[in-house]
Short mmCIF file of C-alpha atoms in Angstrom, two decimals:
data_model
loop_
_atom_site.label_atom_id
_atom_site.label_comp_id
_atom_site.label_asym_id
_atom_site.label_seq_id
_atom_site.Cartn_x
_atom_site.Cartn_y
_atom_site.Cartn_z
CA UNK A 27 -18.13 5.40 5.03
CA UNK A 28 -17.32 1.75 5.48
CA UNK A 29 -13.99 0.54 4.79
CA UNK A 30 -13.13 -3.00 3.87
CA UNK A 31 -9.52 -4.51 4.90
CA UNK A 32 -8.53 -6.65 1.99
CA UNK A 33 -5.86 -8.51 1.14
CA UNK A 34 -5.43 -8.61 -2.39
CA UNK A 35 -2.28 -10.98 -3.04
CA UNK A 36 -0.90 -13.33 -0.41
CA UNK A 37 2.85 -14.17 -1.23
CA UNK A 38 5.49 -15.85 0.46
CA UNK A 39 5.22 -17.56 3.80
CA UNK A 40 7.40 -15.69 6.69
CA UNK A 41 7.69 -16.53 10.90
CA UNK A 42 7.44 -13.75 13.59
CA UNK A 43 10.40 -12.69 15.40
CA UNK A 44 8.66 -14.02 18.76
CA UNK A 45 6.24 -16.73 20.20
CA UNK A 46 2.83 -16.61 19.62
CA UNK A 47 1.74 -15.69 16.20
CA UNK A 48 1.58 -19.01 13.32
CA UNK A 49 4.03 -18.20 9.90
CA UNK A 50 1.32 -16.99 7.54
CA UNK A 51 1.94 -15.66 4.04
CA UNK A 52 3.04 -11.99 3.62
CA UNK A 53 -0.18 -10.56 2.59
CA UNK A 54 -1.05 -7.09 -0.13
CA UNK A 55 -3.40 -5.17 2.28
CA UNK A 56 -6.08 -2.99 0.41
CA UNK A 57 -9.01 -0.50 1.58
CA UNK A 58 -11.78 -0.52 -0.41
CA UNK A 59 -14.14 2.28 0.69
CA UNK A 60 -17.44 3.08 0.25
CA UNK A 61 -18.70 6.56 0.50
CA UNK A 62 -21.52 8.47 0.21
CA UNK A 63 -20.16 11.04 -2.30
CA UNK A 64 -17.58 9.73 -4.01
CA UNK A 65 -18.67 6.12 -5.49
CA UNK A 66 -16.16 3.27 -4.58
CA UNK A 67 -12.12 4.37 -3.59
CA UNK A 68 -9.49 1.51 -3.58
CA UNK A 69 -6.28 2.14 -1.90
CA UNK A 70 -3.89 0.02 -3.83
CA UNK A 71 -4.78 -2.70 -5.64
CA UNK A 72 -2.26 -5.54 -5.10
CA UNK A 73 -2.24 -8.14 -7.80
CA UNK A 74 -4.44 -8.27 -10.28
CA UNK A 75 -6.33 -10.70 -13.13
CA UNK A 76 -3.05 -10.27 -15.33
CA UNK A 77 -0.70 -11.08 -12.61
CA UNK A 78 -2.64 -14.48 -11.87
CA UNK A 79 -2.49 -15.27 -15.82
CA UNK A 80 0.84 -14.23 -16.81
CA UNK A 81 2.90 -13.80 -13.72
CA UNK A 82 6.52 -14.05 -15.84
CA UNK A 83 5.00 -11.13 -18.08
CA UNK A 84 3.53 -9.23 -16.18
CA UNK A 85 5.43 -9.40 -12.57
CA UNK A 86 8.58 -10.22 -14.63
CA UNK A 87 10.46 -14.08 -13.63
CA UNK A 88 12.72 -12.59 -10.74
CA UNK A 89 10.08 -10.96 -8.62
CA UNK A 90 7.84 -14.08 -9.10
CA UNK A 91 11.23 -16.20 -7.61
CA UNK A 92 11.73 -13.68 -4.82
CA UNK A 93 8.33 -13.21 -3.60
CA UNK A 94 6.56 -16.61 -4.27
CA UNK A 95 3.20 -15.13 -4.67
CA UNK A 96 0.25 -17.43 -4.44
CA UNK A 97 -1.64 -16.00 -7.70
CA UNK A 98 -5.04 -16.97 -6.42
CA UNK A 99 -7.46 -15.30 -8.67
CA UNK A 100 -9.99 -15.17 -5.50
CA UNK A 101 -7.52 -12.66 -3.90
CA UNK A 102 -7.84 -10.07 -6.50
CA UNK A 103 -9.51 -6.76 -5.65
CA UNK A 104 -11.85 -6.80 -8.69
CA UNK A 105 -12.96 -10.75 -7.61
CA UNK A 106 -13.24 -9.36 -3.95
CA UNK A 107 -15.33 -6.28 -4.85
CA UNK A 108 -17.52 -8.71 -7.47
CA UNK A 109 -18.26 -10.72 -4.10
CA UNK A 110 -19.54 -7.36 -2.01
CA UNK A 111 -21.74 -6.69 -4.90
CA UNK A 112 -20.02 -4.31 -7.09
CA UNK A 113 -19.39 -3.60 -10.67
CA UNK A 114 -15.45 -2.47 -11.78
CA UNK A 115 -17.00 0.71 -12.80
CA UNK A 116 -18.26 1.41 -9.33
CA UNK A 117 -14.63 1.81 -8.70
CA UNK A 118 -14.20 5.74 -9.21
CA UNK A 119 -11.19 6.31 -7.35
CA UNK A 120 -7.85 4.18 -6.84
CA UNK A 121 -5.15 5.56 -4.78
CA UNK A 122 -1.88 4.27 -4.92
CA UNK A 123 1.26 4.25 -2.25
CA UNK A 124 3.30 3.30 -5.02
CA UNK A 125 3.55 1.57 -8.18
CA UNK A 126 6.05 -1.55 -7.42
CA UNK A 127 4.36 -4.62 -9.21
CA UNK A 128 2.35 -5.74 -6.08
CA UNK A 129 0.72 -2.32 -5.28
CA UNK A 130 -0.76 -1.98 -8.97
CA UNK A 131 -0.96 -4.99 -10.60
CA UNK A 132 -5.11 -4.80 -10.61
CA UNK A 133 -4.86 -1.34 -12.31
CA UNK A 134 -5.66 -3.00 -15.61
CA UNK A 135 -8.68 -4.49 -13.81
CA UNK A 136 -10.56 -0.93 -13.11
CA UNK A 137 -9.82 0.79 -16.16
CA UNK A 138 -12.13 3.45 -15.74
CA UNK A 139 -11.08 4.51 -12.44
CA UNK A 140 -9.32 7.52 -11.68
CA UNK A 141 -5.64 6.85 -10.08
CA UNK A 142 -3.92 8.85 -7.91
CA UNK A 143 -0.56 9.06 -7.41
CA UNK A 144 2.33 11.51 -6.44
CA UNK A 145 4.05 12.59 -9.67
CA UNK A 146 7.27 11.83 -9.00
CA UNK A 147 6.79 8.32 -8.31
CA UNK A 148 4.67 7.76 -11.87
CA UNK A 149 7.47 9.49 -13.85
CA UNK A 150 10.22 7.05 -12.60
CA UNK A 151 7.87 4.18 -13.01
CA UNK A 152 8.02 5.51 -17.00
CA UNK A 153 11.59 6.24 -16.74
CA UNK A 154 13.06 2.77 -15.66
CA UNK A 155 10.44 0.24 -16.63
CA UNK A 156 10.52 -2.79 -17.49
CA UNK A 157 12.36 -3.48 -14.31
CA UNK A 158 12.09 -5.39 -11.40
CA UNK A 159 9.95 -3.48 -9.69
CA UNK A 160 7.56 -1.59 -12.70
CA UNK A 161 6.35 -2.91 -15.46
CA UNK A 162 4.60 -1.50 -17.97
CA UNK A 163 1.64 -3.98 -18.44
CA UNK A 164 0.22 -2.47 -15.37
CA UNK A 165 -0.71 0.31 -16.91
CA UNK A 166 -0.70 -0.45 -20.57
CA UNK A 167 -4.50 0.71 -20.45
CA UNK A 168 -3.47 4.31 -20.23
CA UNK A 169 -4.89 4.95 -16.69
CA UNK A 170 -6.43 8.30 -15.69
CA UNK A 171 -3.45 9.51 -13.79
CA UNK A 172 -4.35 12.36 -11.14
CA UNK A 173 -0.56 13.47 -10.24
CA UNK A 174 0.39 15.49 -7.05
CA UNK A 175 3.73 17.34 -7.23
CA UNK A 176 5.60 16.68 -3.59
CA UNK A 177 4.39 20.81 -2.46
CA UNK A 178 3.99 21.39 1.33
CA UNK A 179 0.35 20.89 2.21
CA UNK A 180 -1.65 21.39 5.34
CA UNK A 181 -0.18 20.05 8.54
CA UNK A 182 -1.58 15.98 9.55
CA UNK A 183 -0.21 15.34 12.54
CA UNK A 184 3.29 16.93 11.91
CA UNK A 185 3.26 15.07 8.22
CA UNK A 186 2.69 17.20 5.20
CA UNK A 187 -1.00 16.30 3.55
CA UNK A 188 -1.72 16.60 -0.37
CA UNK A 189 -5.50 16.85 -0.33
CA UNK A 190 -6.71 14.64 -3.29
CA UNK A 191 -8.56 15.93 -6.46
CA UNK A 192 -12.31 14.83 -7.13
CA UNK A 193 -12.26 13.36 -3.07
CA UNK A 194 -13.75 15.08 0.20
CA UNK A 195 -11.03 15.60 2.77
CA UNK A 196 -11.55 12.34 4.39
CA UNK A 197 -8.73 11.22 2.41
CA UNK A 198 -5.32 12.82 2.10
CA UNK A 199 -1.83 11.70 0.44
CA UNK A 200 0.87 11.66 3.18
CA UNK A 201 4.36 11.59 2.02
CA UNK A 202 6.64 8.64 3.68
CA UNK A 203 10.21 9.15 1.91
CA UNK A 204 12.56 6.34 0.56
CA UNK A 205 11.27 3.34 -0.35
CA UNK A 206 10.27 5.08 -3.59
CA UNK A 207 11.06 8.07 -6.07
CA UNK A 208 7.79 9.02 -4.60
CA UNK A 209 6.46 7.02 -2.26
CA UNK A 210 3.05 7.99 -0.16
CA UNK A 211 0.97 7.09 2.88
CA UNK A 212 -2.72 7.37 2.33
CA UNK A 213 -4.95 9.16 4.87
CA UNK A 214 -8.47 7.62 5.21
CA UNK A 215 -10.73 8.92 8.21
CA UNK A 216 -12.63 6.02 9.82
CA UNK A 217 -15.24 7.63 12.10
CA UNK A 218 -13.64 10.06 14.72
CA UNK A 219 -10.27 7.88 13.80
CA UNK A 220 -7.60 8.23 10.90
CA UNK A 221 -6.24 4.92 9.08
CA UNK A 222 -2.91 5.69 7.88
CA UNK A 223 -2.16 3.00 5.48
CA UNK A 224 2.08 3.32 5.40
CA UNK A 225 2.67 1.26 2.21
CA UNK A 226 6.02 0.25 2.27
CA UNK A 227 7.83 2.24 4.56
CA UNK A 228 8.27 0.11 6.98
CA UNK A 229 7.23 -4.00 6.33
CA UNK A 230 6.99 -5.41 10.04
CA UNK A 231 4.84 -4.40 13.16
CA UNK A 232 7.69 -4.67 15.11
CA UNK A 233 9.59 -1.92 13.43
CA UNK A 234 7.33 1.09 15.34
CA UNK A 235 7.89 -0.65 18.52
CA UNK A 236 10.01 2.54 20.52
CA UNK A 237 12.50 -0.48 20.89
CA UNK A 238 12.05 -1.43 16.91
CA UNK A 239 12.96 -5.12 15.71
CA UNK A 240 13.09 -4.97 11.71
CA UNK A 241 12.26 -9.10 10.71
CA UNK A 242 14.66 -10.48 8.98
CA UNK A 243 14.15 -11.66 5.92
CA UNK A 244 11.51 -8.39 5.24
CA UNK A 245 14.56 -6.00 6.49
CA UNK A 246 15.81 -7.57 3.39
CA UNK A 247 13.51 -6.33 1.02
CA UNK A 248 13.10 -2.92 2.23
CA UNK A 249 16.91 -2.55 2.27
CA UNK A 250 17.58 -3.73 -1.46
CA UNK A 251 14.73 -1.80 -2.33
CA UNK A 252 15.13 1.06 -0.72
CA UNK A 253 16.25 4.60 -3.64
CA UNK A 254 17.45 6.95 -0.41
CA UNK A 255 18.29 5.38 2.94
CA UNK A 256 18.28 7.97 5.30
CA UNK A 257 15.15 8.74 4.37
CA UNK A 258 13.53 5.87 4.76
CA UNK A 259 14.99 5.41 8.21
CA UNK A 260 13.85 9.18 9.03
CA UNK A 261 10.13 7.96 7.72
CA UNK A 262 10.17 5.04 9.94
CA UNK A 263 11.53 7.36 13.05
CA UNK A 264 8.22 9.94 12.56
CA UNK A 265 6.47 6.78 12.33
CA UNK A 266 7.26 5.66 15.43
CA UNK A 267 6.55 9.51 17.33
CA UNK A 268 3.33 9.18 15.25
CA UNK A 269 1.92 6.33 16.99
CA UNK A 270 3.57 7.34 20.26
CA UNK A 271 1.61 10.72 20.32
CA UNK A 272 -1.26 9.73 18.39
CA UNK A 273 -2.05 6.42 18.67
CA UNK A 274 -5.70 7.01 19.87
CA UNK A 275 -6.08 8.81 17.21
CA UNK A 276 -4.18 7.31 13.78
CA UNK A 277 -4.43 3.54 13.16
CA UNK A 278 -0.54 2.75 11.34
CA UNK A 279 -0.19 -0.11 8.63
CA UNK A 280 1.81 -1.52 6.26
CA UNK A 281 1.70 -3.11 3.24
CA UNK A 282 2.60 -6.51 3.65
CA UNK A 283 2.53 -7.66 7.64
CA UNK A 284 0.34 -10.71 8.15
CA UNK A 285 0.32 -10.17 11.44
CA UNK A 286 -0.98 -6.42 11.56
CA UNK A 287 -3.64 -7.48 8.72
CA UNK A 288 -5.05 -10.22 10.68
CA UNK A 289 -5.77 -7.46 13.52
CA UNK A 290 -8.08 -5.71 10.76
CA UNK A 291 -9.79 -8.40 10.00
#
């Protein structure tokens, strides 16, 4: 396989806690895969064609306030995956963390792709949009929805794995409680490593230091974003024992650090 670290929707611009690292713009970090068996896989797809077009309508006025996304229509996965060569339809698979407005807002852009996506998170997506954080233009299309009820699966690294429908086992669905109704990590095996790409259950590298810094305007996100607290503080904890124990053998990411990004890159 070869995996592509993309960042698919800077927004707004944000200073590390300590010296060293330049403010950069909170990024929307991607995978685009390429396998030999199962065509092109996209784990999330940030913001989209839509988004850069109509950002009130589709992203909704408040989040576009709050987040202060750049809308650059070169930052978009299907623009990005145009540039490696690639047709939308080479897109099979798109896996999804979540469906907050930044994590799906290219759905509309691979409409023939498959997207997968723990059940319980697309049924309150259904339930409470338009909100601020789903709206229904991101999936207006009538995606292809491959749903995973939140069952015990095989044993990752003491997380529970979902093995994923029409994919070989190189990829799994890992679920990281409480940012979401049903929020998930998404396994991807890179060689004789694992990428665990952590969407938002935790936003700053800092946070799976043993002696963990959240940053402070991020910590604000999570926190008014957050559906079940404990939780999310409980995914954050196995988080850290996960890189602890396993670090030579997991890679952990988020969503939206610049800082961890730029490491990919």
């Amino acid at each position: 396989m070869n995996i592509h670290h993309l960042n698919c929707g800077s927004v707004r611009q944000i200073e590390a806690t300590y010296a060293g690292p330049a403010p950069a713009h909170a990024v929307n970090h991607c995978l685009l895969v390429e396998t030999d068996s199962d065509g092109m896989v996209l784990v999330e797809t940030g913001m989209g064609l839509g988004n850069v077009r109509d950002p009130a309508g589709t992203l909704g006025a408040d989040w576009v306030a709050m987040a202060q996304p750049l809308l650059d229509e070169d930052e978009t996965a299907i623009r990005q995956v145009a540039r490696l060569g690639y047709a939308p339809a080479d897109v099979r698979h798109i896996i999804l963390t979540h469906l907050d407005v930044d994590h799906c807002g290219g759905l509309p852009d691979f409409p023939q792709a498959a997207v997968h996506v723990l059940a319980a998170e697309l049924e309150a997506a259904v339930a409470e949009a338009p909100s601020f954080r789903y709206r229904r233009a991101h999936w207006a299309h009538d995606p292809h929805w491959v749903t995973y009820p939140p069952e015990a699966g095989a044993d990752w690294f003491g997380f529970t794995s979902i093995p994923l429908k029409g994919l070989s086992d190189d990829f799994k669905l890992i679920p990281l409680g409480g940012h979401t109704a049903g929020h998930t990590g998404v396994a991807v095996r890179d060689g004789d490593r694992w990428l665990l790409h952590s969407g938002d259950a935790y936003y700053y590298h800092r946070e799976l230091e043993q002696r963990h810094h959240p940053h402070p305007i991020m910590d604000i996100v999570q926190t008014t974003s957050e559906v079940h607290h404990d939780l999310r503080i409980g995914t954050q904890a196995r988080l850290r024992e996960l890189v602890r124990d396993h670090g030579d053998e997991v890679s952990v990411f988020s969503a939206h650090d610049p800082w961890e990004f730029s490491s990919y890159r």
